[in-house]
Amino acid sequence: MAFSLKRLLVGKPISTEHAHHQRLPKWIALAVFASDALSSTAYATEEIMLALMLAVGFATDPTTLSRLNYILPVGIGIGILLVIVALSYRQTVYAYPQGGGAYLVAKENFGQKTGLVAAAALLIDYVLTVAVSIAAGVAAITSAFPHLQEHPGYTVYLCLGFISLVTLLNLRGMKESGTLFAIPTYGFLLSIVTLLVVGFYQHFNGNLSVYEPLEHQKTLASPEFVRNLSIFVFLRAFASGCTALTGIEAISDGVPAFRPPESRNAAITLGWMATILVTLFLGITGLTYLSGSQPILALHNGQIAIEHGHISSTETLVSVLAHRVFDGTGIAWFYFVIQAMTAAILILAANTAYADFPRLSSVLARDRYVPRQMANIGDRLAFNNGIIALAIASALIVIIFKGSVTRIISLYALGVFLSFTLSQAGMVMHWRKLRPPNWKLNATVNAVGATATCIVAGIILYTKFLGGAWMVAVAIPLIVVTLQKINNHYRSVAKQLSLEGYRPQQGLRHHVFALVPDIHRGVIPALQYARSMSPDARALHVSIDPTREKRLRERWELFSRGVPLTLLPSPYRSLVAPVVDFIKQIQAQDPRSLVTIVIPEFVPKGWWAKLLHGHAGLLLNVRLHELPGVVVVSVPYLIEAFVELAPDEQMEQPAHHAAHGGH
C-alpha cells in the first residue's frame, strides 16, 4: 500500500538513460530558477515602505509624510544594483558551466574555507527563501480573506501545508514541477503587468480609486512614533528592499539543468529574468510613489503595533494597489486574480530553493562536507534527501517566527549578499589567473559587482543586526565548523579503510554461535544455517526464564540435530550483556578469532502484527555491531498473521505458546 501511495504521489520511476530528457528548456527554466527573484517584487517595495513608515509613524504633518517619498530613490538604487549583479552572474554562467555557484567559485579561487563560508551562506539563503516565499504567499491570501488573520495559528498551518505541497511536487522531478510552476509564474507576470499598465493610465488621468482603509490610516496620529529620517533609517530601507535581488544567483547554480548549449541558454534566461525583475520592481515602486499608496499596518489600541523592532501589515502593498486600480471599474474582479496569482507565485517561488539547495548539497556531499546521502538521486532523478532536508528546515523557521514575512526577512538578505560578494570577488581572481581575451573588462564588471554587494552586506549587517541578522552572522561560522567536522570524519574513515600498508591476518579461526531463545520452527532454520557455516557450530541460550530453560533442555536433544547447547546465566535478566561477555571471553582466549552470531527471528506479515511481538534481537544486533571481529546474521522465518484454528484450539493457551510471546 505504501509503495502504491508513493507511485500515486511521486510518479513512476525514470531510468538513468532518460536523464537527458529531464533537461529544461528556457521557458520552463525561467519558471524554475527565476520564480524566487520575480516573486520578490511582490514584497520588496513593501519592505522599503515598512522601514520608512517605522520612522515616520502615522503622522498628519505633511512634511513628515513626504519622507515616504524616499521610496523612489531607494528603489532606483536597488534597480541599478540589480543590473550590476545580473551582469556579474552572467559571466559566472559562462566561466563555470558545471554549476555550483558561489561555493565552487569561492573554493577554486580563495580556497576551501572561503568556499565553505559561501556554501553556508547559500544553504541559509535557500532555507529562508522557502520560508519567506511561503509566508509572503500566505500573507497575500490573508489580505484577500482577512478573517484568516483572526487566529494567528492559521498562518502557520497554511505555511506548513504549502511547504508540504511544494515538497511533494519537487519529489516528482524538476522538469515536471517546473512545467506545473510555469502557469502561476507567467500568470503572475501577466497580472502585474496589467496592474501597472492600468494603474499608470488611471493615475495620469486622475481616476485612481480612493481606498477607505488607506485614508483612515493616514488620519491616525501617533506622534510618539514620529522621528527624523536619519541615514540609518534610509540605509535600513535600502537593505530591506534589497530582498528584490534574492534568487538572482539561482541560474548560475543550476547551469547543468539546462538543455545544451547549457551556458548560452542559462545566460539568455538570466537576461530575461533581470529585465523582467527590474521592470516589475521599478514599476511597482513608481506606482506606489505616484499614487501615495501604503500597506495597511497592524494596529494595537489605535497605535502602530511594533514587535521585535518591526511593524507588519494586515494588507499588503500589492493588495492596496490592486484595490485602488480596479475598485469601481468594470473589472473589479481582477483584484482577486492579482491576489491569486501573487499568492501562487510566492508560494511556488520556493521552487527555486528546491532546485538549488539539493544540487548544492549534492556537490558538498561529493566533496564530503555533508552526509553522503545528500548525493543520492531518487527514482525520479531528484535529490530526494536534499529536498526533504530543506522542507524540514524551512518548516522550523516558519514555526519559530510564526509565519511573519517581516521577521523572517530580517534574517534573509545577509547570507544572500555575502554569497554574492564571495562569488564576484572569486570571479575577479578567476579572470586574473586565466587572462583570456577581454579579461580586464570582465574583471572590472565582477569587481564592481563584488564592491557593490559587499557594501550592501555591510549595510544589512549594520542596520538589521539586532533585528535578526545576528542569527545569520552566528549561524554561518557554526555551519562552517560543522561541515569541517563532517569532512574530518570522512577523511578519518578513508584513512582507516585504506589498503596502503595493509597486511591481512593469517590463520583466523571461525567461531559460529546460534542464539536460541527457545526451540520451535522459527529456530530450526537458524541452527541449520549455523551448521552449514561450521561443523563446530554451537547454540547459545541466555537463561532469563527458568521455565523456558527447563523446557529447552528437555526438547533439545530431539530437535537440535546434534548442535551443542551452551547456557549463559543472566542474573539481572539481560539478553545483551551475557552474550557480549561470552564473545569477549572467546576473543580473549583466541585473539585471531572471527565470531559469527546467528540470530533467528520470525517475521509476521502485516505491520500491526509486528507490533505484537518483541524485537529483542534488534537491540542485540545493534550492540554486537559495535564489537570488532563479530559478524551478525539474522535468519528470518516468515509467518502468517492468522491461520485457521480448530474449534477446540481457539480458546487453548498452552504454556509453551505463552512462553513464545517473549521471543
mmCIF file of C-alpha atoms in Angstrom, residues 37 48 68 109 181 213 272 324 332 405 440-441 538 620 629:
data_model
loop_
_atom_site.group_PDB
_atom_site.id
_atom_site.type_symbol
_atom_site.label_atom_id
_atom_site.label_comp_id
_atom_site.label_asym_id
_atom_site.label_seq_id
_atom_site.Cartn_x
_atom_site.Cartn_y
_atom_site.Cartn_z
ATOM 1 C CA ALA A 37 13.584 36.584 -7.865
ATOM 2 C CA ILE A 48 11.110 49.574 1.830
ATOM 3 C CA LEU A 68 7.830 58.289 2.486
ATOM 4 C CA ASN A 109 39.801 30.997 -6.243
ATOM 5 C CA PHE A 181 5.055 26.110 -11.878
ATOM 6 C CA PRO A 213 -8.666 51.783 4.840
ATOM 7 C CA TRP A 272 15.143 37.589 -19.354
ATOM 8 C CA ARG A 324 -7.117 51.365 -5.927
ATOM 9 C CA ALA A 332 -13.122 44.892 -10.102
ATOM 10 C CA VAL A 405 7.330 37.821 6.461
ATOM 11 C CA LYS A 440 40.273 43.237 -17.817
ATOM 12 C CA LEU A 441 36.753 44.263 -18.838
ATOM 13 C CA ARG A 538 27.183 -24.217 18.861
ATOM 14 C CA LEU A 620 21.354 -7.224 20.415
ATOM 15 C CA GLY A 629 35.703 -9.215 14.788
#
